[in-house]
Coordinates of C-alpha atoms in Angstrom, one line a residue:
M1 CA 21.9 -6.7 1.2
K2 CA 21.9 -4.2 -0.8
V3 CA 17.9 -2.5 -1.4
V4 CA 17.0 1.2 -3.3
I5 CA 13.8 2.3 -3.3
R6 CA 12.5 4.9 -5.3
A7 CA 9.6 6.6 -4.0
D8 CA 8.1 10.5 -3.8
A9 CA 6.2 13.0 -1.0
S10 CA 4.8 16.1 -2.2
A11 CA 2.0 18.3 -1.1
Q12 CA 0.0 16.2 -3.9
I13 CA 1.3 12.9 -3.8
G14 CA 1.5 12.8 0.3
S15 CA 2.8 10.8 2.2
G16 CA 1.6 7.8 2.3
H17 CA 4.3 5.9 0.1
I18 CA 6.9 7.0 1.9
M19 CA 5.6 6.0 5.3
R20 CA 5.4 2.8 4.5
C21 CA 8.6 2.5 2.4
L22 CA 10.4 3.6 5.8
T23 CA 9.0 0.5 7.5
L24 CA 9.5 -1.9 5.1
A25 CA 13.4 0.0 4.7
K26 CA 13.1 -0.1 8.8
G27 CA 12.5 -4.3 8.5
L28 CA 15.1 -4.7 6.5
A29 CA 18.1 -2.2 8.6
G30 CA 16.3 -5.0 11.3
I31 CA 18.1 -8.5 8.9
G32 CA 21.1 -6.6 8.3
A33 CA 20.5 -4.7 4.9
K34 CA 21.5 -1.4 3.9
V35 CA 18.5 1.1 2.0
S36 CA 18.8 4.0 0.5
F37 CA 16.2 6.3 -0.8
V38 CA 15.6 8.3 -4.5
C39 CA 13.7 11.0 -4.5
R40 CA 13.2 14.3 -6.1
E41 CA 13.0 17.9 -4.2
L42 CA 9.3 18.0 -4.9
P43 CA 7.5 20.9 -2.7
G44 CA 6.6 19.4 -0.4
N45 CA 8.9 16.7 1.0
I46 CA 9.8 14.8 3.4
C47 CA 13.7 13.6 2.8
G48 CA 14.6 15.7 5.9
L49 CA 12.5 12.4 8.1
I50 CA 13.3 9.5 5.8
E51 CA 17.6 11.0 6.8
G52 CA 16.4 11.6 10.2
K53 CA 15.6 7.9 9.8
G54 CA 18.8 6.8 9.8
F55 CA 18.7 6.5 6.0
K56 CA 20.8 8.3 2.7
V57 CA 18.8 10.0 0.3
Y58 CA 19.9 10.6 -3.3
L59 CA 18.0 13.2 -4.1
L60 CA 16.6 14.3 -8.0
P61 CA 16.4 17.9 -8.5
Y62 CA 12.9 20.0 -9.4
Q63 CA 11.6 22.2 -11.5
E64 CA 8.8 23.9 -11.1
T65 CA 8.5 24.2 -15.0
E66 CA 8.9 20.4 -15.1
L67 CA 5.2 20.2 -13.6
K68 CA 3.7 20.9 -17.7
V69 CA 6.1 18.0 -18.9
A70 CA 2.6 15.4 -18.3
S71 CA -0.1 18.5 -19.6
G72 CA -3.3 16.4 -20.5
T73 CA -2.4 13.1 -20.1
K74 CA -2.8 11.3 -16.1
T75 CA -2.9 13.0 -13.0
Y76 CA -0.8 10.7 -11.8
E77 CA 2.9 10.8 -14.6
Q78 CA 2.8 14.8 -13.5
W79 CA 3.8 13.6 -9.8
L80 CA 7.3 12.6 -11.3
G81 CA 7.5 16.1 -11.8
A82 CA 9.4 14.9 -14.7
S83 CA 9.3 12.7 -18.0
K84 CA 9.1 9.4 -17.3
E85 CA 11.9 9.5 -19.5
K86 CA 14.1 12.1 -17.6
D87 CA 12.9 10.5 -14.8
A88 CA 14.7 7.2 -15.5
K89 CA 17.8 8.4 -16.3
E90 CA 18.2 10.8 -13.7
T91 CA 17.7 8.0 -11.0
A92 CA 19.7 5.3 -13.3
G93 CA 22.6 8.0 -13.1
I94 CA 23.3 7.6 -9.1
I95 CA 22.1 3.8 -8.9
A96 CA 24.8 3.1 -11.3
S97 CA 27.0 5.3 -8.8
L98 CA 26.4 2.5 -6.4
P99 CA 27.3 -1.0 -6.1
R100 CA 24.3 -2.8 -8.2
P101 CA 22.1 -3.3 -5.5
D102 CA 20.0 -6.3 -4.5
W103 CA 16.7 -4.9 -4.6
L104 CA 15.4 -1.8 -6.8
V105 CA 11.8 -0.8 -4.6
I106 CA 9.6 1.4 -6.8
D107 CA 6.4 2.9 -4.8
H108 CA 5.0 5.7 -7.7
Y109 CA 1.7 5.8 -9.4
A110 CA 3.5 7.2 -11.9
I111 CA 5.7 4.5 -12.8
D112 CA 5.3 1.4 -15.2
I113 CA 6.9 -1.4 -16.7
V114 CA 9.2 1.7 -19.1
W115 CA 10.8 3.4 -16.6
E116 CA 11.1 0.0 -15.3
A117 CA 12.4 -1.8 -18.0
L118 CA 15.7 1.2 -18.8
L119 CA 16.5 0.6 -14.8
R120 CA 16.3 -3.1 -14.7
P121 CA 19.9 -3.9 -15.9
L122 CA 21.1 -1.9 -13.3
T123 CA 19.5 -4.0 -10.2
K124 CA 20.0 -8.1 -9.3
R125 CA 15.6 -7.6 -8.8
I126 CA 12.8 -5.1 -8.8
M127 CA 9.9 -5.2 -6.3
V128 CA 7.1 -2.5 -6.7
I129 CA 4.5 -1.6 -5.0
D130 CA 1.3 -0.6 -5.9
D131 CA -2.3 -1.0 -5.0
L132 CA -4.1 0.7 -9.2
A133 CA -3.6 -2.2 -11.2
D134 CA -3.9 0.5 -14.3
R135 CA -0.7 -0.3 -15.9
S136 CA 2.2 -3.0 -16.4
H137 CA 4.9 -3.3 -14.5
D138 CA 8.4 -4.9 -15.3
C139 CA 8.7 -6.8 -11.7
D140 CA 9.7 -9.7 -10.1
I141 CA 7.6 -9.1 -6.7
L142 CA 4.6 -6.5 -6.7
L143 CA 3.0 -6.1 -3.3
D144 CA -0.4 -5.1 -2.9
Q145 CA -1.0 -4.9 0.1
N146 CA -4.9 -3.8 0.2
L147 CA -7.8 -4.9 0.6
F148 CA -9.9 -5.8 -2.3
E149 CA -12.9 -8.9 -3.3
R150 CA -11.0 -10.7 -5.5
P151 CA -7.7 -9.9 -5.8
E152 CA -5.9 -12.5 -7.2
G153 CA -7.2 -11.5 -10.7
R154 CA -6.3 -7.8 -11.0
Y155 CA -2.5 -7.9 -12.4
D156 CA -3.4 -11.2 -14.6
K157 CA -2.1 -9.3 -17.8
L158 CA -0.4 -6.4 -15.9
V159 CA 2.6 -8.2 -15.2
D160 CA 4.8 -11.4 -16.2
E161 CA 3.2 -15.1 -15.1
R162 CA 6.4 -15.0 -13.2
C163 CA 6.3 -12.4 -11.0
K164 CA 5.8 -13.2 -7.5
M165 CA 2.3 -11.6 -6.2
L166 CA 2.1 -10.5 -2.4
L167 CA -2.1 -9.4 -2.1
G168 CA -3.7 -8.3 1.1
P169 CA -3.6 -7.5 4.2
K170 CA -1.4 -10.3 5.0
F171 CA 1.5 -8.7 3.8
M172 CA 0.6 -4.9 5.4
L173 CA 3.7 -2.7 6.2
L174 CA 2.9 -2.2 9.3
R175 CA 5.7 0.2 11.6
P176 CA 7.1 -1.9 14.6
E177 CA 5.2 0.3 17.5
F178 CA 2.1 -1.1 16.2
I179 CA 2.7 -4.6 16.0
E180 CA 3.7 -3.8 19.3
A181 CA 1.3 -2.2 19.9
R182 CA -1.3 -4.7 18.9
K183 CA -0.3 -8.0 20.5
T184 CA -1.8 -5.4 24.2
R185 CA -4.6 -3.0 22.6
R186 CA -6.7 -1.7 24.1
I187 CA -10.8 -3.4 24.6
R188 CA -12.6 0.1 23.9
S189 CA -15.8 0.3 25.9
G190 CA -17.9 2.1 23.2
R191 CA -17.9 5.3 24.9
I192 CA -16.5 8.6 23.0
E193 CA -14.3 10.6 25.3
R194 CA -11.3 11.5 22.6
V195 CA -11.3 10.9 19.6
L196 CA -8.1 11.3 16.3
V197 CA -8.4 13.4 13.0
F198 CA -5.4 12.5 10.6
F199 CA -6.2 13.4 7.2
G200 CA -2.8 12.0 5.5
G201 CA 0.6 13.6 5.5
S202 CA -0.4 16.9 3.2
D203 CA -4.5 16.9 3.5
P204 CA -5.2 18.0 -0.2
T205 CA -8.4 18.6 0.2
N206 CA -8.6 20.0 3.7
E207 CA -10.8 17.3 5.4
T208 CA -9.1 18.3 9.1
T209 CA -10.8 22.1 8.4
K210 CA -13.6 21.1 7.9
T211 CA -13.8 18.2 10.6
L212 CA -13.1 20.9 12.8
K213 CA -15.4 23.3 12.4
A214 CA -18.1 20.4 12.6
L215 CA -16.5 19.7 16.1
R216 CA -16.9 23.3 17.5
D217 CA -20.4 22.2 17.6
P218 CA -21.2 22.2 21.6
V219 CA -22.7 18.8 21.6
F220 CA -18.7 17.4 21.0
K221 CA -17.3 19.9 24.0
D222 CA -16.9 17.5 26.3
I223 CA -14.7 15.0 24.0
K224 CA -11.0 15.1 23.6
I225 CA -9.5 15.8 20.6
D226 CA -6.8 15.1 18.5
V227 CA -5.9 16.7 15.2
V228 CA -2.9 15.4 13.6
V229 CA -1.3 17.3 10.8
G230 CA 2.1 17.1 8.6
G231 CA 4.4 18.7 7.6
S232 CA 4.0 19.0 3.7
N233 CA 0.5 19.8 4.8
V234 CA 0.7 23.6 3.0
R235 CA -2.6 24.9 5.5
K236 CA -1.0 23.5 8.6
D237 CA -0.5 26.8 10.6
D238 CA -4.0 28.2 9.9
I239 CA -5.2 24.4 11.4
K240 CA -2.7 24.9 13.8
G241 CA -4.3 28.7 14.9
L242 CA -8.3 26.7 14.7
C243 CA -7.0 24.2 17.1
S244 CA -6.0 27.3 19.3
G245 CA -9.0 28.9 19.1
M246 CA -11.2 25.1 20.7
A247 CA -10.0 24.3 24.6
N248 CA -10.8 20.8 23.9
V249 CA -8.6 20.1 21.0
S250 CA -4.5 19.1 20.9
F251 CA -2.9 19.8 17.4
Y252 CA 0.5 17.6 16.7
C253 CA 2.5 18.6 13.3
Q254 CA 4.6 15.2 11.8
T255 CA 4.7 13.3 14.8
D256 CA 6.0 10.5 15.7
L257 CA 2.8 9.5 18.3
M258 CA 0.6 8.1 16.2
C259 CA 1.1 5.0 18.3
D260 CA 0.3 6.5 21.5
L261 CA -2.4 8.9 20.2
M262 CA -4.2 5.9 18.4
S263 CA -4.3 3.7 21.4
K264 CA -5.5 6.4 23.4
A265 CA -8.7 7.0 20.7
D266 CA -11.8 6.2 21.4
L267 CA -12.7 6.7 17.3
A268 CA -10.5 8.1 14.4
I269 CA -11.6 10.9 11.4
G270 CA -10.0 10.2 8.7
A271 CA -9.0 8.9 5.2
C272 CA -8.9 5.7 3.6
G273 CA -4.8 5.8 3.0
T274 CA -2.0 4.4 5.0
T275 CA -3.0 4.9 8.4
A276 CA -6.1 3.2 7.9
W277 CA -4.1 -0.6 8.0
E278 CA -2.8 1.3 11.0
R279 CA -5.8 2.0 12.7
C280 CA -7.2 -1.6 11.8
S281 CA -4.4 -2.6 13.4
M282 CA -5.2 -1.3 16.9
G283 CA -8.8 -2.3 16.3
L284 CA -9.6 1.5 16.0
P285 CA -13.0 2.5 15.4
A286 CA -13.2 5.3 12.3
I287 CA -15.6 7.4 10.2
V288 CA -13.8 8.3 7.2
I289 CA -14.1 10.0 3.9
V290 CA -12.8 8.8 0.2
T291 CA -9.6 11.7 0.0
A292 CA -8.2 10.0 -3.6
E293 CA -9.6 7.7 -6.1
N294 CA -7.4 4.9 -5.1
Q295 CA -9.6 4.8 -1.7
A296 CA -12.7 4.4 -2.9
E297 CA -12.8 0.5 -3.0
I298 CA -10.9 0.0 0.0
A299 CA -13.2 2.5 2.3
A300 CA -16.1 0.6 0.4
N301 CA -14.5 -3.0 0.8
L302 CA -14.0 -1.7 4.8
D303 CA -17.5 -0.5 5.3
R304 CA -18.8 -4.0 4.0
L305 CA -16.8 -6.0 7.0
G306 CA -18.0 -3.5 9.0
A307 CA -14.4 -1.7 10.4
I308 CA -14.8 1.6 9.4
V309 CA -18.3 3.8 8.7
N310 CA -17.5 5.4 4.8
L311 CA -19.0 8.9 4.4
G312 CA -18.1 8.7 1.4
R313 CA -16.1 11.2 -1.2
T314 CA -15.2 14.4 0.1
E315 CA -17.7 16.7 -2.3
D316 CA -20.4 14.4 -0.8
A317 CA -19.4 14.5 3.2
G318 CA -20.0 17.6 4.6
E319 CA -19.8 19.6 8.0
G320 CA -22.7 18.4 9.3
D321 CA -22.3 14.6 8.0
I322 CA -19.1 13.9 10.1
S323 CA -21.2 15.8 13.4
K324 CA -24.6 13.6 12.5
K325 CA -22.5 10.6 12.3
L326 CA -19.8 11.3 15.6
L327 CA -23.6 12.1 17.3
E328 CA -25.4 8.7 16.3
L329 CA -21.7 6.6 17.4
M330 CA -21.6 8.4 20.8
H331 CA -25.3 6.9 20.9
S332 CA -24.2 3.9 19.9
P333 CA -21.9 2.4 22.0
E334 CA -22.1 -1.6 20.7
K335 CA -21.9 -0.8 16.9
L336 CA -18.4 1.2 18.3
K337 CA -17.3 -1.8 19.6
T338 CA -18.5 -4.1 17.0
L339 CA -16.3 -1.5 14.5
S340 CA -13.5 -1.8 16.9
L341 CA -13.7 -5.6 16.6
K342 CA -14.1 -6.1 13.2
A343 CA -11.5 -3.5 12.3
G344 CA -8.6 -5.6 14.5
Q345 CA -9.5 -8.9 12.6
I346 CA -8.1 -6.8 9.3
T347 CA -4.8 -7.9 9.5
N348 CA -2.5 -9.7 12.0
G349 CA 0.3 -7.7 12.3
S350 CA 3.1 -9.4 10.9
G351 CA 2.9 -8.7 7.0
T352 CA 6.7 -6.8 7.3
D353 CA 8.0 -9.8 8.4
E354 CA 6.5 -11.5 5.6
V355 CA 7.6 -9.2 3.0
V356 CA 10.5 -9.4 4.0
K357 CA 11.4 -12.4 4.7
E358 CA 10.3 -13.0 1.2
M359 CA 13.1 -10.4 0.0
R360 CA 15.6 -11.8 2.1
D361 CA 15.1 -15.7 0.9
N362 CA 15.0 -14.7 -3.5
V363 CA 12.1 -16.2 -3.5
F364 CA 12.4 -15.4 -7.0
L365 CA 15.1 -15.1 -9.9
R366 CA 15.1 -14.3 -13.3
D367 CA 16.8 -16.9 -15.6

């Protein structure tokens, strides 16, 4: 089976789309599929990381002036770094030079039915990974792995009735190390001795610095703090310097140790993107700050289910809110244990295998 994935990472987009696509790519490679990526060379891209994982990356050129191409439209439409039509044409040129793929997988908030229809003749099937439900798609499978109260009706008017829908945490794309670690995850005692701070690959709103300043309070001096930033974080050097001035803090940049760090942590402080599901798989309780619009409903639902503590949007969550909530949880071991239990019930860890199986079995073929 031949698969081409169209996804991007950048300082603006973050790395979540690429990271979950890498998880899918590894799962597909495990059944013998040949997987390659098409990515635009945006500032803060992690194409080197993709290639380091053993996957070929075909690069689309980037010109800074192209960022203004969608001026006045939705922010997501600017994430392509080119017009939709130009991106489709350039991607088509690459795919046309390859053996015809069995699947074209698209994970990009800026791509919709217009782009997909242009690429349709060049691939046997199309799968779209989405969670916004704000635009139409031309696809055979739509994967939305996130948690919504009534997911079934979100795409009713946005996809063809023949499209196979893979909805909810049952189809969560978890990296193999998390699936394995889940089997032996520890039962947390309710004590907070170690905290993991991670706000995604790029952290555009700089929540990491805000959190570190909150954790400088002497009341937290005996807590070990692990801080992780992505390679696309433009403030990573400043954050590293801030960490070096705190005796109880360890700093990591673009690390492969996330699973180990989550396993050791008693609590996480972070956003509600892709990493939220990895935390849940490990039963790791979390204080969450919503850093992007598409995280708001997911954070609200996880909070409603008792799996996280949601501080709300970044503009509403200050240093004082973080330190106050952490101090409260330090004195509420039973609540912390309940958070851990509820988080661990969100996903069963088999999502990647489920998605790979659907693709392998050609669950839906167009006439």
